Each structure stands twice: as C-alpha cells, then as structure tokens.
Short mmCIF file of C-alpha atoms and ligand atoms in Angstrom, two decimals:
data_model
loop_
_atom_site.label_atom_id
_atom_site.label_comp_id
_atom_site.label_asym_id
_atom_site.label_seq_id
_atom_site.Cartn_x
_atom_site.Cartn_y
_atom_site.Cartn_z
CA UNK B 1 -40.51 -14.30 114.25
CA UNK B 2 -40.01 -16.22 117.40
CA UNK B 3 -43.29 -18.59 119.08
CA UNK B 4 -42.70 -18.03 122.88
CA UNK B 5 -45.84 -20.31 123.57
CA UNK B 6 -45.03 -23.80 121.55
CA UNK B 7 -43.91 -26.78 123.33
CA UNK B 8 -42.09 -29.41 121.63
CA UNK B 9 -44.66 -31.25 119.40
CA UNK B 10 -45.77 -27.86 118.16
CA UNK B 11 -42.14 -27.23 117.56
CA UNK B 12 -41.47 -30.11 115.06
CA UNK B 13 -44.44 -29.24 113.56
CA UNK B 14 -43.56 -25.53 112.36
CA UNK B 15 -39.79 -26.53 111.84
CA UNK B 16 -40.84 -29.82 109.77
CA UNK B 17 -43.01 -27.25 107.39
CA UNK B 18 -40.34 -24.32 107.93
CA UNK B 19 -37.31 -26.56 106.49
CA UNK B 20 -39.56 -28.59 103.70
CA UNK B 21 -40.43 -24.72 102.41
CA UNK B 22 -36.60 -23.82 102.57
CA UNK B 23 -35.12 -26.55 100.89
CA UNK B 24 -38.31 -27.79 98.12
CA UNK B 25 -40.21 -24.35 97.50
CA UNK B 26 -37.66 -21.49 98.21
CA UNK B 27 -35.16 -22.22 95.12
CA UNK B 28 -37.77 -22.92 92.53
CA UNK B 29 -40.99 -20.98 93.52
CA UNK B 30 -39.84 -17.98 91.23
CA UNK B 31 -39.40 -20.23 88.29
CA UNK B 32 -42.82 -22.28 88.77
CA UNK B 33 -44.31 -19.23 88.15
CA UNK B 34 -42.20 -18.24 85.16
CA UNK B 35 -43.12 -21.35 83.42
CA UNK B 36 -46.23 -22.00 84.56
CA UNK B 37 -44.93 -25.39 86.36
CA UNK B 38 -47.74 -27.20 89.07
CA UNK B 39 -44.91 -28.97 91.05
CA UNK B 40 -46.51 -31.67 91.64
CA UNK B 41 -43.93 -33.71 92.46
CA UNK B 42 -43.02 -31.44 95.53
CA UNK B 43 -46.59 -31.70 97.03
CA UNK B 44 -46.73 -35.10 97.06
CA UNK B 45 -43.24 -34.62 99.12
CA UNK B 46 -45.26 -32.17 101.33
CA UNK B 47 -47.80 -35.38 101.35
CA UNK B 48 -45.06 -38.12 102.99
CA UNK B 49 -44.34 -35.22 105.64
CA UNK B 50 -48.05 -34.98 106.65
CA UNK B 51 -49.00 -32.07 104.81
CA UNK B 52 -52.03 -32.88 102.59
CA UNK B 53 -54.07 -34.33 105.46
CA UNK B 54 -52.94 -32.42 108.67
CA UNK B 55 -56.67 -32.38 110.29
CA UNK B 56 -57.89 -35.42 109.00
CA UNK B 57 -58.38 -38.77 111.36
CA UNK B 58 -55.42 -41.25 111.50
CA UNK B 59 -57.45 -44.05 110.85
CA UNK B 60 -57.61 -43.44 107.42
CA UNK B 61 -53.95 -42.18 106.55
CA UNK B 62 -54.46 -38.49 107.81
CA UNK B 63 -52.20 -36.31 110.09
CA UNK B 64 -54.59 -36.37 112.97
CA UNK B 65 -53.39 -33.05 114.17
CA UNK B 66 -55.44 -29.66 114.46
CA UNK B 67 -56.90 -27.07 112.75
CA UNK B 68 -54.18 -24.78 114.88
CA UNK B 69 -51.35 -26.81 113.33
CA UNK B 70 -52.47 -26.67 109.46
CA UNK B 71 -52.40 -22.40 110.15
CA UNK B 72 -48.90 -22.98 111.41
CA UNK B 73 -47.99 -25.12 108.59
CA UNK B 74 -49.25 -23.11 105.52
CA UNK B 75 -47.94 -19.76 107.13
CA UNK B 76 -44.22 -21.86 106.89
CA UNK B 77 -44.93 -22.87 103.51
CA UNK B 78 -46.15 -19.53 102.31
CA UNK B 79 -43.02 -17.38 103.51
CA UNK B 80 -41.48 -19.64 100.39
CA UNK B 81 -44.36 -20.00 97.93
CA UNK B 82 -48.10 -18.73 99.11
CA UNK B 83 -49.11 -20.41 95.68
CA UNK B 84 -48.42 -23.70 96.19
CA UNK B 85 -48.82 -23.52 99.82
CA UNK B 86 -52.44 -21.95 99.04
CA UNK B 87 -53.09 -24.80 96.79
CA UNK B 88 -52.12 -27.38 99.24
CA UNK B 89 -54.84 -25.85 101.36
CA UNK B 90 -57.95 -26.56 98.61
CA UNK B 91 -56.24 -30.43 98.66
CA UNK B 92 -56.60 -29.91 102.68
CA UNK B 93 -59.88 -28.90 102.72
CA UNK B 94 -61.10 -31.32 100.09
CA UNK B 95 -59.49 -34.72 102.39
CA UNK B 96 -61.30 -33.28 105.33
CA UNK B 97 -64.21 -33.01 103.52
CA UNK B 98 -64.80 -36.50 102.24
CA UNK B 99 -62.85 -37.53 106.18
CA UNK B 100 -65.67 -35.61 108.06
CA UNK B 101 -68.99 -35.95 105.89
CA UNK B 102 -67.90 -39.03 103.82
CA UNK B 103 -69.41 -43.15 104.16
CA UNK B 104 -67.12 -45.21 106.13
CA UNK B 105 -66.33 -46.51 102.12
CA UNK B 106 -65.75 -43.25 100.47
CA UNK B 107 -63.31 -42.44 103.66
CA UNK B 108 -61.27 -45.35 103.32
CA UNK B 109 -61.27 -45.40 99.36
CA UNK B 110 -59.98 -41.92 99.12
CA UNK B 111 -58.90 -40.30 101.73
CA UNK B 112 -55.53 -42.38 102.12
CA UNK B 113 -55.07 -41.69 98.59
CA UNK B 114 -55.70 -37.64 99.22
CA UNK B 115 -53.45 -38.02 102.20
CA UNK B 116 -50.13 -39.25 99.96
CA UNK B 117 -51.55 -36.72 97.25
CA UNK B 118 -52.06 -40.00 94.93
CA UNK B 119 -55.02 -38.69 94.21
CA UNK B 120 -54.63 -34.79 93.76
CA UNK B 121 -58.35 -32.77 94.69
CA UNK B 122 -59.77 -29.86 93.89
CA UNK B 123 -62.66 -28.52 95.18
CA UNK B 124 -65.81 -26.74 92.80
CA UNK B 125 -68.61 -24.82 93.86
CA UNK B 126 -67.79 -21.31 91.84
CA UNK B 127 -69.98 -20.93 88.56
CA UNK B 128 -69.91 -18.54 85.53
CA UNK B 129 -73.26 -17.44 87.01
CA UNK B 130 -72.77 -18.41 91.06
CA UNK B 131 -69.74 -17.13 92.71
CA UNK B 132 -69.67 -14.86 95.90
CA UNK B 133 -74.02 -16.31 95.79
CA UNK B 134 -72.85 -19.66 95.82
CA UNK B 135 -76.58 -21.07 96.84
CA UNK B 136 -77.20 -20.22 93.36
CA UNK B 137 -75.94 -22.31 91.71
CA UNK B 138 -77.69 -24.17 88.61
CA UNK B 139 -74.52 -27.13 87.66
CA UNK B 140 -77.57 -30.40 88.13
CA UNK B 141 -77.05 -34.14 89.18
CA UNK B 142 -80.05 -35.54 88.10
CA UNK B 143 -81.05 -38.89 89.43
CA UNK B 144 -80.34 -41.52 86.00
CA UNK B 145 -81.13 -45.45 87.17
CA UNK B 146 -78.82 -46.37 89.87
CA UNK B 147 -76.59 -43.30 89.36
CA UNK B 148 -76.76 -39.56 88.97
CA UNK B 149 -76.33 -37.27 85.32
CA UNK B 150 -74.17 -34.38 86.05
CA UNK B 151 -74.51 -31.34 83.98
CA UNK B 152 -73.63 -27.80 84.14
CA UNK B 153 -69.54 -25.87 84.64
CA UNK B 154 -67.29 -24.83 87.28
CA UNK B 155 -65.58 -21.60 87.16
CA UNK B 156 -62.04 -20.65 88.36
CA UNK B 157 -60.94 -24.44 89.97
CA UNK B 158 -57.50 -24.54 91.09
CA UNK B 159 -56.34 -27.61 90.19
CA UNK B 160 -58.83 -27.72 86.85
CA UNK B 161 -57.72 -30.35 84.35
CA UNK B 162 -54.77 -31.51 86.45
CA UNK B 163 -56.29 -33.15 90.10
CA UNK B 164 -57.19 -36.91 90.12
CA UNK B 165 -60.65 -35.98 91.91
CA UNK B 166 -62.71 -33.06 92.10
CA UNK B 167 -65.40 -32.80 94.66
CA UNK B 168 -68.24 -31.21 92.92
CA UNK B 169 -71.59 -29.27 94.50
CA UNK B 170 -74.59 -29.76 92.30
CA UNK B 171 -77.99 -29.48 92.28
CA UNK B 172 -79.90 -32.46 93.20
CA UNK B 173 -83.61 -30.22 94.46
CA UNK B 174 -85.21 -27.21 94.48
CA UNK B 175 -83.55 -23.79 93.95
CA UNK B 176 -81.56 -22.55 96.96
CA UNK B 177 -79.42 -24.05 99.58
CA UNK B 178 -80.71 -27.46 100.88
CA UNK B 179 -81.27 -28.58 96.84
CA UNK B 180 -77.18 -29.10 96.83
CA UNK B 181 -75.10 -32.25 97.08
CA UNK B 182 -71.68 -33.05 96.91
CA UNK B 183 -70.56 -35.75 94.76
CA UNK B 184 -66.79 -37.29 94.64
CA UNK B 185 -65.87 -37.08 90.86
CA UNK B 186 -62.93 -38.65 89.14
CA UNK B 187 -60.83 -37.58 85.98
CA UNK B 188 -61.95 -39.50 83.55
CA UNK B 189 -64.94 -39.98 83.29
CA UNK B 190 -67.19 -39.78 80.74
CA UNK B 191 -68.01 -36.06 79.76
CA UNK B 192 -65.55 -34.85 82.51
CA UNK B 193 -63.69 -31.81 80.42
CA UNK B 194 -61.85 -28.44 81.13
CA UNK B 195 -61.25 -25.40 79.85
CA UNK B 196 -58.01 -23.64 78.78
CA UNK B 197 -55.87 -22.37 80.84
CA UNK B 198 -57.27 -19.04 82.63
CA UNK B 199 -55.19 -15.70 81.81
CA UNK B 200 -54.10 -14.47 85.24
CA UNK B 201 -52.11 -11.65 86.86
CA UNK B 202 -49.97 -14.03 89.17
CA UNK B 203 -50.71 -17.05 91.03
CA UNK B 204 -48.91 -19.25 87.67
CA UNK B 205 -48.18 -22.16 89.62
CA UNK B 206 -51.25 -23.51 90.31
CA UNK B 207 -53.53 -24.06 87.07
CA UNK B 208 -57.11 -22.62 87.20
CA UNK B 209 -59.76 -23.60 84.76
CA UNK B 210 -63.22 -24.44 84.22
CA UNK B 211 -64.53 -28.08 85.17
CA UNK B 212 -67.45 -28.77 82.32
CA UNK B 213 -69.76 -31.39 82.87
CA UNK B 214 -71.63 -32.63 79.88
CA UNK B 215 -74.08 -35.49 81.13
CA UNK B 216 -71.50 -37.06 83.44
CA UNK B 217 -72.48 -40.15 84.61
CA UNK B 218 -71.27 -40.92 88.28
CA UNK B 219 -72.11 -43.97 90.52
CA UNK B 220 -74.97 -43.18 92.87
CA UNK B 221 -71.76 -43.87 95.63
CA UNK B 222 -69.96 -40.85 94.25
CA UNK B 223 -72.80 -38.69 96.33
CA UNK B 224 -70.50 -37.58 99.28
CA UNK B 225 -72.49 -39.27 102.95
CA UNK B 226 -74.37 -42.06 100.68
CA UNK B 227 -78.19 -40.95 100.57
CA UNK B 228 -78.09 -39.28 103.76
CA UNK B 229 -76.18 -36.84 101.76
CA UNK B 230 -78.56 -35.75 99.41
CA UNK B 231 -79.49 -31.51 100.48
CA UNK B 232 -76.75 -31.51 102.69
CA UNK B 233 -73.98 -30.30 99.54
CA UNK B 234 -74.44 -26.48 100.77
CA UNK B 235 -73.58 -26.68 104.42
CA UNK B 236 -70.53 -29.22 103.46
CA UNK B 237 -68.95 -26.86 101.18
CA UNK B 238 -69.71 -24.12 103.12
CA UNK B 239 -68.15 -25.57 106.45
CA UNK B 240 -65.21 -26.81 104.26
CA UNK B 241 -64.47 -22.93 103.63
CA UNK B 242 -64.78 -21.88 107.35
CA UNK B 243 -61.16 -23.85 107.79
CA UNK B 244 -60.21 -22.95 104.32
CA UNK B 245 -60.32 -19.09 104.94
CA UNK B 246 -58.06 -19.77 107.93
CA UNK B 247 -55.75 -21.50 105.98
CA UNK B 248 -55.91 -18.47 103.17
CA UNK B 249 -55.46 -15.95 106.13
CA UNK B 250 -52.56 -18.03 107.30
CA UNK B 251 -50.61 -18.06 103.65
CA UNK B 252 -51.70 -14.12 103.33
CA UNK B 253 -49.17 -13.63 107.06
CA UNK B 254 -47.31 -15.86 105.82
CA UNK B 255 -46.42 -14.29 102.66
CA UNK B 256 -46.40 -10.54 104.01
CA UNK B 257 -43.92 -12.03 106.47
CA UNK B 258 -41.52 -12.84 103.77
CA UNK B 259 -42.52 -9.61 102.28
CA UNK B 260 -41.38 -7.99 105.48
CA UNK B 261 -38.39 -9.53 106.11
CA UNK B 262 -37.06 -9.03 102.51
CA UNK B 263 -37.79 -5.38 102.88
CA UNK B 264 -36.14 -5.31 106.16
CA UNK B 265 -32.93 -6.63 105.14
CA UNK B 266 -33.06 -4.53 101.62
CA UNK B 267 -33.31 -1.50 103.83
CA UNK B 268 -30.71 -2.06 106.17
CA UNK B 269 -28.34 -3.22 103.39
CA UNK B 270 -28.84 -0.57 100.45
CA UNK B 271 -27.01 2.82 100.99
CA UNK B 272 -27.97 5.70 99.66
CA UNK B 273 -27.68 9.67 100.38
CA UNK B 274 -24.25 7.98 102.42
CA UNK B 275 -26.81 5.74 104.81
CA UNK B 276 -28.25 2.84 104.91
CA UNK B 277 -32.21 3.64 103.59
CA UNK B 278 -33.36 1.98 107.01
CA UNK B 279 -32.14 5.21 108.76
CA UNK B 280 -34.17 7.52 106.68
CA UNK B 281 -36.91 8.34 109.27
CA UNK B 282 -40.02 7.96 106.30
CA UNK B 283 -39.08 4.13 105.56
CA UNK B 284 -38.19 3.39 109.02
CA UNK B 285 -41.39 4.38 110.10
CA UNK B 286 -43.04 2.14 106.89
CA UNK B 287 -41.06 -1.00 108.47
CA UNK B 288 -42.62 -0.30 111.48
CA UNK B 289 -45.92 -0.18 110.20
CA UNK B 290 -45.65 -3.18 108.21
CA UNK B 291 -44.11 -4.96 111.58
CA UNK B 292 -46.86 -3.86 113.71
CA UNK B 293 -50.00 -4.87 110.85
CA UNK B 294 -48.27 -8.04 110.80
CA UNK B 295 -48.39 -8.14 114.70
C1 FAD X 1 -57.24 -17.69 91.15
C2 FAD X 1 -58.60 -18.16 91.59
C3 FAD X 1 -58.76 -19.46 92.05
C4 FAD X 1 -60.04 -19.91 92.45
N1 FAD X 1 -60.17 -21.21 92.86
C5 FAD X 1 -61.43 -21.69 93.11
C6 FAD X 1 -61.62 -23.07 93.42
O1 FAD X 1 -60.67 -23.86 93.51
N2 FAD X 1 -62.89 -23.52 93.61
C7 FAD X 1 -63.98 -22.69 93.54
O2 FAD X 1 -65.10 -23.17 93.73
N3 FAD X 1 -63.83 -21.37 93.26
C8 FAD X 1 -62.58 -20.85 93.04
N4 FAD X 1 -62.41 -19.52 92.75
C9 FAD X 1 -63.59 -18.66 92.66
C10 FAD X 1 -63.76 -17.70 93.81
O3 FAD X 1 -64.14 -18.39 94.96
C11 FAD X 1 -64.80 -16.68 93.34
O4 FAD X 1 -64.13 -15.84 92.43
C12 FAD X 1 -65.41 -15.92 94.45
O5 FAD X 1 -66.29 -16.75 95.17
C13 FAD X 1 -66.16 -14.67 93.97
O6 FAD X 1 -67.06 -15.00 92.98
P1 FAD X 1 -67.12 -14.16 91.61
O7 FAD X 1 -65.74 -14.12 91.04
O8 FAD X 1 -68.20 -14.74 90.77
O9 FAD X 1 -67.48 -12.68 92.03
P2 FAD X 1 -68.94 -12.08 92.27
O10 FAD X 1 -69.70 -12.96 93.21
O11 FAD X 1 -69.54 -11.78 90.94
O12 FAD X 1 -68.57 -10.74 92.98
C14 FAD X 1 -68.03 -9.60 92.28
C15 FAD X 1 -67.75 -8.52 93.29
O13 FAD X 1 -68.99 -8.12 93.93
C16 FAD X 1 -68.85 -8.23 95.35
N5 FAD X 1 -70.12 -8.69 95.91
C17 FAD X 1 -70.82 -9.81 95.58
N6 FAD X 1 -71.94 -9.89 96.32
C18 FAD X 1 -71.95 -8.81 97.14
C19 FAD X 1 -72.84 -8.35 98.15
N7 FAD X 1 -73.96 -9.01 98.48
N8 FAD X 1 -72.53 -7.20 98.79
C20 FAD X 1 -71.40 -6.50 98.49
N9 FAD X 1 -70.52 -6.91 97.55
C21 FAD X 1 -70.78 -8.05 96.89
C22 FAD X 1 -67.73 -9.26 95.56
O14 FAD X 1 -67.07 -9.07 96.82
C23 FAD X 1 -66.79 -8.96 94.40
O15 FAD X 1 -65.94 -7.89 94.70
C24 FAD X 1 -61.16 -19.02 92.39
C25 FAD X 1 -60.98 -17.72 91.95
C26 FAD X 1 -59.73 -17.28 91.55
C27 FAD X 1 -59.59 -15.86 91.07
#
C-alpha cells in the first residue's frame, strides 16, 4: 500500500521498520512460533534501529520521534510477525512509562537500558481476580522501613519469567483507583517468581505467565515518580494503554494487510474450473471487501 502524504523523514522511518521486518522477522516468524522461540536477540536488533523507544525523549537514549511514527513502525513489523511486533509494543509502552512519569534517576537508570532492550520490560496490571476491572485490583505494596513489601500475582504478562524489569501496579491505599502505584521491579529479587508457561491458541513467540510476588522487598526508589507517585499507579497504567491500544490497532492492520496481500496473490495465482479463482465473481468480491475494511 502506497503513503501519498510522507515526506522524507517519515519515509526512512516506515522503510527502516519495513526492511528490518523483511530480512529479521519474515524468514523465521513461522518457526518462533513452532518452537516456542522469544527472539530475543532480534528485538534487541529492532532496539539499535530505534525501535524499543520510538516516543521516548532523546536525552535519555530514546527515539524522540512520535506517537504517529511508532503506529507506522509496528504496522511494518506486523505484516512479518504481529507477535513479536505486538510484544515490542508492551517494551514501548513500558520505556515511555518510566520516560514520562519516572524521577529524573529512575529515567536515566533505566530507560537507556529499555531503549537498547538491555533490560527487556513487561508491563503487569491484569490479575486472576482484576482484568477488564483493573481498579480492582488487590496485588499490595505495603510500606516495610525504608522500602515497600510486595505481595499478591499478575495474570497473563507477556514477557513473564523472561524480561529484565517488570513494571508492576499495586496497591499502596484504599480500595479503588487512586490506592495504586507503580513500582519498577527487577528479576531477581527476592520472592520475584513465575508461573509455567500459559497454554495458548497462537501468539507462541512471546511467553505469557503469571508474575507472583511473595513478600517482595523493593527499594522505596523502585515506586515509579519517587513519593509524588504514591495514588497516581492507576492513571499511569491507564494512560500507558491509551498509546498501547494504538500500537495493538496498528499490528491488527498490519497483520490483516499481510493477510490480504497473501490472499490476493493466492487468488490470482491458483487456477481452478480453467481460471484463475480471482475471476470467480464470489471471491473477487471477498478481496474487495477485505481491501475496502482495510481502507
Ligand atoms: C496473550 C495475552 C497476553 C496478555 N498480556 C498482558 C500483559 O502483558 N500485561 C497485563 O497486565 N495483562 C495482559 N493480558 C491480560 C489482558 O489485558 C486481560 O485478559 C484483559 O484485560 C481482560 O481481562 P480478563 O481476561 O480478566 O477478562 P474479564 O475482565 O474477566 O472479561 C471477560 C469478558 O467479559 C467482558 N466484560 C468485562 N467487563 C464487562 C462489562 N462491564 N461490560 C461488558 N462486558 C464486559 C470482557 O470484554 C470479556 O469478554 C494478556 C492477555 C492475553 C490473553
């Protein structure tokens, strides 16, 4: 599909993300998911290109470009693997996370190792008992001396068991929405654990598993702002999945584009009844619909 309306910048961009996904998703995608393989490796490639900080300030190591260019991005990378490409979005939304709401400290600690994808994030709010009601949720970080006790578990985190970091909401007050704080948590520490492997229908690329915390004792710096922080966890992770649905939407296109243009060449290619199946006025007119939904 052609963009009429980019100039130059916006250009490299799309063709930087376009001809990564070509070369390092395309040929291996299909196997990732075969074996259950988290590449890794490739993402932190994505990383040196720009790709695991793309709207997060350049002071710090990100991309410094806009929300605009991370849809353009994960749409490329999602024609070759919406998995991955999905995945690199959590890690996107994480870095801009700790960027945007995150002590001068806590920005320059982590986000330049986010931004290489030295540090691999995930991000955990879902609950066995809190998902789609995420204000509801009872995981607590309860004030301990100069530090905070986490206990409680996180349901369904891409990235569970594998990511370096794992930003974490918990409940620091009263039930509801402003008793939630965000703390920065790393692997390894003491009564971090996960759960096995979930059993999924697809997605087998990306590891998803439960994030248990069993009196986890963080630094009272691991709360994401510093005190100011403290009640503001809900509106962070909440504002962190306003960009995060775009990106989503953008790997959906992105993947029913590939969808599209697989079908589109299948059809024109494959004979049968002594024509190609393109001319058969039924499918022709399912192209078309598919064309114009994508529109
Ligand atoms: C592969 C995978 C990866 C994930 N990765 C992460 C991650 O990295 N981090 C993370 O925090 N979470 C993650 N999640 C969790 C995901 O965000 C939740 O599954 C989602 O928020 C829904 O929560 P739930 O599954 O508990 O469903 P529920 O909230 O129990 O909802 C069940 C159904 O009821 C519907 N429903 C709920 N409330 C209403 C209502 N008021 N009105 C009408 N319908 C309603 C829902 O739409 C849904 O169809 C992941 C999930 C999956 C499957």
């Amino acid at each position: 599909m052609p963009y009429p309306v980019l100039n130059d910048d916006d250009l490299l961009v799309v063709e930087t993300a376009r001809d990564f996904a070509r070369k390092r998703l395309a040929p291996h995608s299909l196997e990732w998911d075969r074996t259950q393989h988290f590449p890794v490796k490739e993402m932190a490639e994505a990383a040196s290109l720009g790709m695991a900080a793309i709207y997060t300030s350049d002071d710090v190591g990100g991309s410094g470009l806009r929300r605009i260019d991370g849809v353009r991005i994960f749409e490329e990378l999602s024609k070759a693997d919406p998995v991955t490409a999905a995945f690199l979005s959590i890690h996107n939304m994480c870095t801009w996370m700790v960027d945007t709401y995150g002590t001068d400290e806590q920005r320059s600690t982590w986000v330049p190792r986010m931004a290489s994808m030295e540090a691999v994030a995930s991000y955990c709010l879902t609950e066995p008992g809190a998902g789609s009601d995420a204000a509801a949720l009872s995981t607590t970080a309860r004030r301990d001396g100069d530090g905070f006790v986490l206990r409680g578990s996180k349901q369904f985190i891409s990235g569970g068991g594998v990511s370096d970091v794992y930003i974490v909401m918990a409940r620091t007050g009263d039930a509801g929405a402003r008793g939630i704080s965000t703390f920065i948590v790393e692997k390894g520490t003491p009564g971090l654990s996960f759960g096995p492997a979930e059993a999924k229908m697809g997605w087998h690329n990306q590891p998803t598993a439960q994030v248990i915390f069993d009196d986890a004792r963080v630094p009272a710096e691991a709360m994401l702002g510093g005190p100011d922080g403290e009640g503001t966890g809900f509106s962070i992770a909440m504002n962190g999945l306003n960009g995060g649905r775009l990106n989503i939407a953008a790997c959906s296109l992105g993947g029913a584009q590939a969808a599209y243009d697989m079908a589109l060449a299948y059809t024109a290619d494959r004979h049968a009844f002594g024509a190609p199946l393109i001319d058969e006025p039924t499918i022709r007119a399912t192209i078309a619909d598919m064309a114009m939904n994508l529109e």
